[in-house]
Coordinates of C-alpha atoms and ligand atoms in Angstrom, one line a residue:
X1 CA 89.4 49.9 87.4
X2 CA 88.2 52.4 89.9
X3 CA 84.7 53.5 90.4
X4 CA 85.5 56.9 88.9
X5 CA 87.0 55.4 85.8
X6 CA 83.9 53.2 85.2
X7 CA 81.5 56.1 85.6
X8 CA 83.7 58.3 83.4
X9 CA 83.4 55.7 80.6
X10 CA 79.6 55.5 80.7
X11 CA 79.4 59.3 80.7
X12 CA 81.4 59.5 77.5
X13 CA 78.9 60.2 74.7
X14 CA 79.1 57.3 72.4
X15 CA 76.6 57.2 69.6
X16 CA 75.2 53.8 68.7
X17 CA 71.9 52.3 67.5
X18 CA 71.1 51.0 71.0
X19 CA 71.3 54.5 72.5
X20 CA 69.4 55.9 69.6
X21 CA 66.5 53.6 70.2
X22 CA 66.8 54.1 74.0
X23 CA 66.3 57.8 73.4
X24 CA 63.1 57.0 71.6
X25 CA 61.7 54.8 74.5
X26 CA 59.6 56.4 77.2
X27 CA 61.9 58.4 79.5
X28 CA 60.6 56.5 82.5
X29 CA 61.9 53.2 81.0
X30 CA 65.3 54.5 80.0
X31 CA 68.0 53.2 82.2
X32 CA 70.3 56.1 81.4
X33 CA 67.7 58.8 82.2
X34 CA 69.6 61.8 83.5
X35 CA 68.9 63.0 87.1
X36 CA 68.3 66.5 85.9
X37 CA 66.0 66.7 82.9
X38 CA 67.0 69.1 80.1
X39 CA 64.4 68.0 77.5
X40 CA 61.0 69.4 76.9
X41 CA 59.3 66.1 77.7
X42 CA 55.7 67.3 78.1
X43 CA 55.0 68.4 74.6
X44 CA 57.5 66.1 72.8
X45 CA 55.1 63.6 71.5
X46 CA 52.8 66.3 70.2
X47 CA 55.7 68.0 68.6
X48 CA 56.9 64.8 66.9
X49 CA 53.5 64.2 65.4
X50 CA 53.0 67.9 64.6
X51 CA 56.2 68.4 62.7
X52 CA 55.9 64.9 61.1
X53 CA 52.4 65.7 59.8
X54 CA 53.5 69.1 58.4
X55 CA 56.5 67.5 56.7
X56 CA 54.4 64.6 55.4
X57 CA 51.7 67.0 54.1
X58 CA 54.4 69.0 52.4
X59 CA 55.8 66.0 50.7
X60 CA 52.4 64.8 49.6
X61 CA 51.4 68.2 48.2
X62 CA 54.7 68.8 46.5
X63 CA 55.0 65.3 45.0
X64 CA 51.4 65.3 43.7
X65 CA 51.3 68.9 42.5
X66 CA 54.8 69.2 41.1
X67 CA 55.6 65.6 40.5
X68 CA 59.0 66.4 41.6
X69 CA 60.4 64.4 44.5
X70 CA 63.6 66.3 44.7
X71 CA 61.6 69.3 46.0
X72 CA 60.2 67.0 48.6
X73 CA 63.7 65.9 49.6
X74 CA 64.7 69.6 49.8
X75 CA 61.8 70.2 52.2
X76 CA 63.0 67.4 54.4
X77 CA 66.7 68.5 54.3
X78 CA 65.6 71.9 55.5
X79 CA 63.4 70.5 58.2
X80 CA 66.3 68.3 59.5
X81 CA 68.8 71.1 59.3
X82 CA 66.4 73.2 61.4
X83 CA 66.2 70.4 63.9
X84 CA 69.9 70.2 64.0
X85 CA 69.9 73.8 65.1
X86 CA 69.2 72.4 68.6
X87 CA 65.7 73.7 69.1
X88 CA 64.0 70.4 69.7
X89 CA 64.9 67.3 71.7
X90 CA 66.7 64.2 70.5
X91 CA 63.5 62.2 70.5
X92 CA 61.9 64.8 68.2
X93 CA 64.9 64.7 65.8
X94 CA 64.9 60.9 65.6
X95 CA 61.1 60.7 65.5
X96 CA 60.7 63.3 62.7
X97 CA 63.6 61.6 60.7
X98 CA 61.8 58.2 60.9
X99 CA 58.5 59.9 60.1
X100 CA 59.9 61.5 57.0
X101 CA 61.5 58.3 55.8
X102 CA 58.2 56.4 56.3
X103 CA 56.3 59.1 54.3
X104 CA 58.8 58.9 51.4
X105 CA 58.5 55.1 51.3
X106 CA 54.7 55.3 51.4
X107 CA 54.6 58.0 48.7
X108 CA 57.0 55.9 46.5
X109 CA 54.7 53.0 46.6
X110 CA 51.5 55.1 46.2
X111 CA 53.0 56.8 43.1
X112 CA 54.2 53.4 41.8
X113 CA 57.7 55.0 41.6
X114 CA 59.2 51.5 41.2
X115 CA 57.9 51.4 37.6
X116 CA 60.1 54.2 36.5
X117 CA 64.0 54.0 36.7
X118 CA 64.4 57.8 37.4
X119 CA 61.9 57.7 40.2
X120 CA 63.6 54.6 41.7
X121 CA 67.0 56.3 41.7
X122 CA 65.6 59.5 43.1
X123 CA 63.9 57.5 45.8
X124 CA 67.1 55.7 46.8
X125 CA 69.0 59.0 46.7
X126 CA 66.4 60.7 48.8
X127 CA 66.3 57.9 51.4
X128 CA 70.1 57.7 51.7
X129 CA 70.4 61.5 52.1
X130 CA 67.6 61.5 54.6
X131 CA 69.2 58.7 56.7
X132 CA 72.6 60.4 56.7
X133 CA 71.1 63.8 57.7
X134 CA 68.9 62.2 60.3
X135 CA 71.9 60.3 61.7
X136 CA 74.1 63.5 61.8
X137 CA 71.3 65.6 63.3
X138 CA 70.7 63.0 66.0
X139 CA 74.4 62.7 66.7
X140 CA 74.9 66.5 67.0
X141 CA 71.8 66.7 69.2
X142 CA 73.0 63.9 71.4
X143 CA 76.4 65.6 71.8
X144 CA 74.9 69.0 72.6
X145 CA 72.5 67.3 75.1
X146 CA 75.5 65.6 76.8
X147 CA 77.3 68.9 77.0
X148 CA 74.3 70.7 78.4
X149 CA 73.8 67.8 80.9
X150 CA 77.4 68.0 82.0
X151 CA 77.1 71.8 82.4
X152 CA 74.0 71.3 84.6
X153 CA 75.9 68.7 86.7
X154 CA 78.9 70.9 86.9
X155 CA 77.0 74.0 87.9
X156 CA 74.9 72.0 90.4
X157 CA 78.0 70.4 91.9
X158 CA 79.8 73.7 92.2
X159 CA 76.7 75.2 93.9
X160 CA 76.3 72.3 96.3
X161 CA 80.0 72.2 97.2
X162 CA 80.4 76.0 97.3
X163 CA 83.3 75.7 94.9
X164 CA 83.8 77.8 91.8
X165 CA 86.4 77.7 89.2
X166 CA 88.7 80.5 88.1
X167 CA 91.2 81.0 85.3
X168 CA 94.1 83.4 85.5
X169 CA 97.6 84.0 84.2
X170 CA 100.6 85.6 85.9
X171 CA 101.4 87.7 82.8
X172 CA 98.5 90.1 82.9
X173 CA 95.3 90.9 84.8
X174 CA 93.1 88.9 82.6
X175 CA 90.9 86.5 84.5
X176 CA 87.7 84.4 84.0
X177 CA 85.5 82.6 86.4
X178 CA 82.5 80.4 86.7
X179 CA 79.1 81.5 87.8
X180 CA 79.6 80.0 91.3
X181 CA 82.9 81.9 91.8
X182 CA 81.1 85.1 90.9
X183 CA 78.4 84.2 93.4
X184 CA 81.0 83.5 96.1
X185 CA 82.6 87.0 95.5
X186 CA 79.1 88.4 95.2
X187 CA 79.6 90.0 91.8
X188 CA 77.1 89.7 88.8
X189 CA 77.9 86.4 86.9
X190 CA 78.4 88.2 83.6
X191 CA 80.8 90.8 85.0
X192 CA 84.3 90.4 83.5
X193 CA 86.7 89.5 86.4
X194 CA 89.9 91.4 87.1
X195 CA 92.6 91.4 89.8
X196 CA 91.2 94.8 91.0
X197 CA 87.8 93.3 91.6
X198 CA 89.4 90.6 93.8
X199 CA 91.4 93.1 95.8
X200 CA 88.2 95.3 96.2
X201 CA 86.6 92.4 98.1
X202 CA 89.7 91.5 100.1
X203 CA 90.4 93.2 103.4
X204 CA 93.5 95.3 103.2
X205 CA 95.5 93.1 105.6
X206 CA 95.1 90.2 103.2
X207 CA 96.1 92.1 100.0
X208 CA 99.7 90.8 100.4
X209 CA 98.3 87.2 100.0
X210 CA 96.7 88.1 96.7
X211 CA 99.8 89.9 95.4
X212 CA 101.9 86.9 96.4
X213 CA 99.5 84.6 94.5
X214 CA 100.0 86.5 91.3
X215 CA 103.7 86.7 91.9
X216 CA 103.8 82.9 92.2
X217 CA 101.8 82.7 89.0
X218 CA 104.3 84.9 87.3
X219 CA 107.1 82.6 88.4
X220 CA 105.0 79.7 86.9
X221 CA 105.0 77.6 90.1
X222 CA 103.5 74.1 89.7
X223 CA 100.8 74.7 92.3
X224 CA 99.4 77.8 93.9
X225 CA 97.4 77.7 97.1
X226 CA 96.0 80.7 99.0
X227 CA 93.6 81.1 101.9
X228 CA 92.3 84.6 102.5
X229 CA 89.3 86.5 103.7
X230 CA 86.6 88.5 101.8
X231 CA 85.0 91.6 103.3
X232 CA 81.5 92.1 101.9
X233 CA 79.8 95.4 101.6
X234 CA 77.6 94.7 104.6
X235 CA 80.6 93.9 106.8
X236 CA 80.3 90.1 106.5
X237 CA 83.6 88.1 106.4
X238 CA 84.0 85.1 104.2
X239 CA 86.9 82.7 104.2
X240 CA 88.2 81.5 100.8
X241 CA 90.6 78.8 99.9
X242 CA 91.9 78.7 96.3
X243 CA 94.1 76.0 94.8
X244 CA 95.3 76.3 91.2
X245 CA 97.5 74.3 88.8
X246 CA 98.8 75.3 85.4
X247 CA 97.0 74.5 82.2
X248 CA 99.4 73.8 79.4
X249 CA 98.2 74.2 75.8
X250 CA 99.9 74.3 72.4
X251 CA 100.1 78.1 72.3
X252 CA 102.5 80.3 74.3
X253 CA 99.7 81.1 76.8
X254 CA 100.4 79.9 80.4
X255 CA 97.3 79.9 82.5
X256 CA 96.2 78.5 85.8
X257 CA 92.9 76.7 86.5
X258 CA 91.9 77.1 90.1
X259 CA 89.1 75.9 92.4
X260 CA 87.8 78.6 94.7
X261 CA 86.2 77.2 97.8
X262 CA 84.0 79.1 100.2
X263 CA 85.1 77.6 103.5
X264 CA 83.3 80.1 105.8
X265 CA 81.0 77.5 107.4
X266 CA 83.9 75.1 107.8
X267 CA 86.0 77.8 109.4
X268 CA 83.1 78.8 111.8
X269 CA 82.6 75.2 112.7
X270 CA 86.3 74.8 113.4
X271 CA 86.3 77.9 115.6
X272 CA 83.3 76.6 117.6
X273 CA 85.0 73.3 118.0
X274 CA 88.2 75.0 119.1
X275 CA 86.3 77.2 121.6
X276 CA 84.5 74.1 123.0
X277 CA 87.7 72.2 123.2
X278 CA 89.4 75.0 125.1
X279 CA 86.5 75.2 127.5
X280 CA 86.6 71.5 128.1
X281 CA 90.3 71.6 128.6
X282 CA 89.9 74.4 131.1
X283 CA 87.1 72.5 133.0
X284 CA 89.2 69.4 133.2
X285 CA 92.2 71.4 134.4
X286 CA 90.1 73.0 137.1
X287 CA 88.7 69.6 138.1
X288 CA 92.2 68.2 138.3
X289 CA 93.2 71.1 140.5
X290 CA 90.2 70.3 142.7
X291 CA 91.5 66.8 143.1
X292 CA 94.9 68.3 144.1
X293 CA 93.4 70.7 146.7
X294 CA 95.0 68.8 149.6
X295 CA 98.4 68.9 147.9
X296 CA 98.1 72.6 147.2
X297 CA 96.8 73.4 150.7
X298 CA 99.8 71.5 152.1
X299 CA 102.2 73.4 149.8
X300 CA 100.8 76.8 150.9
X301 CA 100.6 75.7 154.5
X302 CA 104.3 74.8 154.8
X303 CA 105.6 78.3 154.3
X304 CA 102.8 79.7 156.4
X305 CA 103.9 77.5 159.3
X306 CA 107.5 78.8 158.8
X307 CA 106.2 82.4 158.7
X308 CA 104.3 81.8 162.0
X309 CA 107.2 80.3 163.9
X310 CA 109.7 82.8 162.5
X311 CA 107.4 85.7 163.5
X312 CA 107.2 84.2 167.1
X313 CA 110.9 83.8 167.2
X314 CA 111.5 87.3 166.0
X315 CA 109.2 88.7 168.6
X316 CA 111.1 86.8 171.3
X317 CA 114.5 88.1 170.1
X318 CA 113.2 91.6 170.1
X319 CA 111.4 91.2 173.5
X320 CA 114.7 90.6 175.3
X321 CA 116.1 93.2 177.6
X322 CA 119.0 93.3 175.1
X323 CA 117.3 92.6 171.8
X324 CA 119.3 90.4 169.5
X325 CA 119.0 92.2 166.2
X326 CA 121.0 89.7 164.3
X327 CA 118.7 86.8 165.1
X328 CA 115.6 89.0 164.6
X329 CA 116.8 89.9 161.1
X330 CA 117.5 86.2 160.3
X331 CA 113.9 85.4 161.4
X332 CA 112.6 88.3 159.2
X333 CA 114.5 87.0 156.2
X334 CA 113.0 83.5 156.7
X335 CA 109.5 85.2 156.8
X336 CA 110.3 86.9 153.6
X337 CA 111.5 83.8 151.8
X338 CA 108.5 81.7 153.0
X339 CA 106.0 84.4 152.0
X340 CA 107.6 84.4 148.5
X341 CA 107.3 80.6 148.4
X342 CA 103.7 80.7 149.3
X343 CA 103.0 83.4 146.8
X344 CA 104.8 81.3 144.1
X345 CA 102.5 78.4 144.8
X346 CA 99.5 80.6 144.6
X347 CA 100.7 82.1 141.3
X348 CA 101.2 78.6 139.9
X349 CA 97.8 77.5 140.9
X350 CA 96.2 80.7 139.7
X351 CA 97.9 80.3 136.3
X352 CA 96.6 76.8 136.0
X353 CA 93.0 77.8 136.9
X354 CA 93.0 80.9 134.7
X355 CA 90.9 80.6 131.6
X356 CA 92.8 82.1 128.7
X357 CA 93.4 81.2 125.1
X358 CA 96.5 79.1 124.7
X359 CA 99.6 81.1 123.5
X360 CA 102.8 79.4 122.5
X361 CA 106.1 80.9 123.3
X362 CA 109.6 79.7 123.8
X363 CA 109.8 77.7 127.0
X364 CA 112.4 75.4 128.7
X365 CA 110.8 71.9 128.9
X366 CA 112.9 70.8 131.9
X367 CA 111.8 73.9 133.8
X368 CA 108.1 73.1 133.1
X369 CA 108.6 69.5 134.3
X370 CA 110.2 70.7 137.6
X371 CA 107.5 73.2 138.2
X372 CA 104.8 70.6 137.6
X373 CA 106.4 68.2 140.0
X374 CA 106.0 70.8 142.7
X375 CA 102.2 70.8 142.1
X376 CA 101.9 67.0 142.4
X377 CA 104.7 66.5 144.9
X378 CA 102.5 66.2 148.0
X379 CA 100.0 64.0 146.2
X380 CA 102.9 61.6 145.3
X381 CA 104.4 61.5 148.8
X382 CA 100.9 61.0 150.2
X383 CA 100.7 57.8 148.1
X384 CA 104.3 56.8 149.1
X385 CA 105.5 57.5 145.5
X386 CA 109.1 58.6 144.8
X387 CA 109.9 60.7 141.8
X388 CA 113.1 60.0 139.8
X389 CA 114.1 62.7 137.4
X390 CA 116.5 62.2 134.5
X391 CA 116.1 65.3 132.4
X392 CA 118.1 66.1 129.3
X393 CA 121.4 68.0 130.1
X394 CA 120.9 69.9 126.8
X395 CA 118.1 72.0 128.4
X396 CA 115.8 71.6 125.4
X397 CA 113.5 74.5 124.6
X398 CA 110.1 74.1 122.9
X399 CA 107.4 76.4 121.6
X400 CA 104.7 75.8 124.1
X401 CA 101.8 77.1 126.1
X402 CA 103.3 76.6 129.6
X403 CA 99.9 76.0 131.4
X404 CA 98.7 73.5 128.7
X405 CA 101.9 71.5 128.8
X406 CA 101.7 71.5 132.6
X407 CA 98.2 70.1 132.3
X408 CA 99.5 67.2 130.2
X409 CA 102.2 66.5 132.7
X410 CA 99.8 66.6 135.6
X411 CA 97.4 64.3 133.9
X412 CA 100.2 61.8 133.1
X413 CA 101.7 62.0 136.6
X414 CA 98.3 61.6 138.4
X415 CA 97.4 58.6 136.1
X416 CA 100.7 57.1 137.0
X417 CA 100.1 57.7 140.8
X418 CA 96.6 56.0 140.4
X419 CA 98.1 53.1 138.5
X420 CA 100.7 52.5 141.3
X421 CA 98.1 52.7 144.1
X422 CA 97.8 48.9 144.4
X423 CA 101.4 47.9 144.0
X424 CA 104.0 47.3 146.7
X425 CA 105.5 50.4 148.2
X426 CA 109.0 49.5 146.9
X427 CA 107.7 49.6 143.3
X428 CA 106.0 53.0 143.6
X429 CA 108.6 54.9 141.6
X430 CA 107.7 57.5 139.0
X431 CA 110.4 58.0 136.4
X432 CA 110.3 61.3 134.5
X433 CA 112.9 61.7 131.8
X434 CA 113.6 63.7 128.7
X435 CA 116.0 63.3 125.9
X436 CA 116.7 64.9 122.5
X437 CA 116.4 62.8 119.4
X438 CA 117.0 64.4 116.0
X439 CA 114.9 67.6 115.9
X440 CA 112.6 66.5 118.7
X441 CA 112.6 66.4 122.4
X442 CA 111.0 63.3 123.9
X443 CA 109.5 63.3 127.4
X444 CA 108.6 60.1 129.2
X445 CA 106.5 59.5 132.3
X446 CA 106.9 55.9 133.3
X447 CA 105.4 54.1 136.3
X448 CA 105.7 50.8 138.1
X449 CA 102.0 49.9 137.8
X450 CA 100.3 46.9 136.2
X451 CA 100.7 48.3 132.7
X452 CA 98.0 48.7 130.0
X453 CA 96.0 45.8 128.6
X454 CA 97.3 45.6 124.9
X455 CA 93.7 45.3 123.7
X456 CA 92.8 48.7 125.0
X457 CA 96.0 50.4 123.9
X458 CA 94.6 51.7 120.6
X459 CA 91.5 53.2 122.4
X460 CA 93.5 54.8 125.2
X461 CA 93.4 58.4 123.8
X462 CA 89.8 58.3 122.7
X463 CA 87.4 60.6 124.5
X464 CA 85.5 58.9 127.3
X465 CA 87.6 55.8 127.3
X466 CA 88.1 54.8 130.9
X467 CA 88.6 51.6 132.9
X468 CA 88.3 53.4 136.2
X469 CA 84.9 53.3 138.1
X470 CA 85.1 57.0 138.9
X471 CA 87.0 58.0 135.7
X472 CA 85.7 60.4 133.1
X473 CA 88.0 59.2 130.3
X474 CA 88.9 62.7 129.1
X475 CA 92.4 63.1 130.6
X476 CA 94.4 61.4 127.8
X477 CA 92.1 62.7 125.1
X478 CA 92.8 66.2 126.2
X479 CA 96.5 65.4 126.5
X480 CA 96.4 64.4 122.8
X481 CA 94.6 67.5 121.6
X482 CA 97.1 69.7 123.6
X483 CA 100.1 67.8 122.1
X484 CA 98.5 68.1 118.6
X485 CA 98.1 71.8 119.1
X486 CA 101.9 71.8 119.9
X487 CA 102.5 69.9 116.6
X488 CA 103.8 66.9 118.6
X489 CA 103.0 63.3 119.0
X490 CA 101.8 61.3 122.1
X491 CA 101.8 57.6 122.6
X492 CA 101.8 54.9 125.3
X493 CA 103.8 51.6 125.6
X494 CA 104.1 48.9 128.1
X495 CA 107.5 48.4 129.7
X496 CA 108.9 45.6 131.9
X497 CA 108.1 47.8 134.9
X498 CA 104.7 49.1 134.0
X499 CA 103.2 51.7 131.7
X500 CA 105.1 54.5 130.0
X501 CA 103.6 57.6 128.3
X502 CA 105.7 59.5 125.9
X503 CA 105.3 62.7 124.0
X504 CA 107.6 64.3 121.4
X505 CA 107.7 68.0 120.6
X506 CA 109.6 69.8 117.9
X507 CA 112.8 71.2 119.3
X508 CA 113.2 74.9 119.2
X509 CA 116.5 76.2 117.8
X510 CA 118.5 78.2 120.4
X511 CA 117.6 81.8 120.4
X512 CA 114.3 81.2 118.5
Ligands
ADP601 P1 90.5 58.5 133.5 O1 91.7 58.7 134.3 O2 89.3 59.4 133.8 O3 90.1 57.1 133.3 P2 92.2 59.1 131.3 O4 91.9 59.5 129.9 O5 93.2 59.8 132.1 O6 90.9 59.0 132.0 O7 92.7 57.6 131.2 C1 92.0 56.6 130.4 C2 92.4 55.2 130.8 O8 93.7 55.0 130.4 C3 92.3 54.9 132.2 O9 91.0 54.6 132.6 C4 93.3 53.7 132.3 O10 92.6 52.5 132.0 C5 94.3 54.0 131.3 N1 95.5 54.5 131.9 C6 95.9 55.8 131.9 N2 97.1 55.9 132.5 C7 97.5 54.7 132.8 C8 98.7 54.1 133.5 N3 99.7 54.9 133.9 N4 98.7 52.8 133.7 C9 97.7 52.0 133.3 N5 96.6 52.5 132.6 C10 96.5 53.8 132.4

């Protein structure tokens, strides 16, 4: 049995003698004392004695003056009925009932009622009726206390969790809600709720979501979920998440019971986390670019060298007594092409260092891989590493932020280069391959390094996990958050050659 089932059972209000006496005990000693008190504890003892004395005095006066114990019983009935009207606590109800019974018993013996048959039967009748009424009054009181207690717990929990309840149907505009829902929407709690009131608090752009919610209720869908914003009178924006399921009853009515959650703080925390993550991703990207400065400088330098030598050659062809226009034009064309190559490199680096929010659009994965290899090419040849490409002939397209995906590839390729730094030159081969499997494209970066210790494999993508003396341990963690953002998966395995890092991204349908 689960914890919840157990607590549910104890909460059920069962009436028995043990609980009746427990209610009479001091509240401090009662094991089932509620967390939130609903009784009027301070004056209770006084009240028990006060009412008890008044009732006892009434019984004594009536029984001695009128010699009619039925009148005394009537007084007691009335008193107990009044108590059942829920104006006193359970302890008072039980206390007064016992007090009255004790008074009747005392009066019976003082009057020597046992000598007279009529008095004896009247006494028994009176005592039986009194116990029955006392029992019923105490039971009713206990049930209403339990209800009140539940209400307090429920309202408290709704308040603490910023979750209100709402009831609506798809057939008409009738709605009802709890106090907390009214508080979330910032309406007075006793104001009857309507669809117009919800729309009045919803920004115009989100009206469609509310209309859709009612349309789904009209179609009697098994579950309705909607997330929308609220625009308060002072311009504040709140974020609401509502989830509702149908409530079936015996009648024809078809209603939904929903939980309305104010998720504004959660949303703000999520946005802050998202911004911080984006900043960290950017810082790491720029740091990686810093590590690649030599490669980038080399890549820019190459076309600049060609431009220089072509310009010299051009001048020489033109300086001749009979200028060779054909050769000069050829040199000019080489200058043009090299300038374009240098500018391409600079554009790529600038895009990588730019700080902008990630935007996903349709991109060819193979194209991104080839572009990225350009950036790390020099780094690889500097370490004597050869790249082997085996890209999917299907030219898979993905919905991706190009710069972020390049960041993942650069991280994986540089890690692979570092892993192969200590192995024989012949084994320093980086395999980059892609293939389509079902509705995903899988990209693999495999190296010929020492592989990954199986013990650290589960922690590999955790932030700050590193085995390198100068490592920060953020590279793979950032790769994972980028791939998560792309709704993909990333993982690592050991192969017979070394380590292999793979990620899978949802395949984009052609023309999407
Ligand atoms: P860092 O490179 O700063 O250590 P990463 O998050 O990029 O941070 O990598 C975390 C750890 O994963 C590395 O310290 C290393 O132990 C392990 N690792 C990453 N790539 C490889 C690889 N290709 N081969 C073996 N171990 C690797």
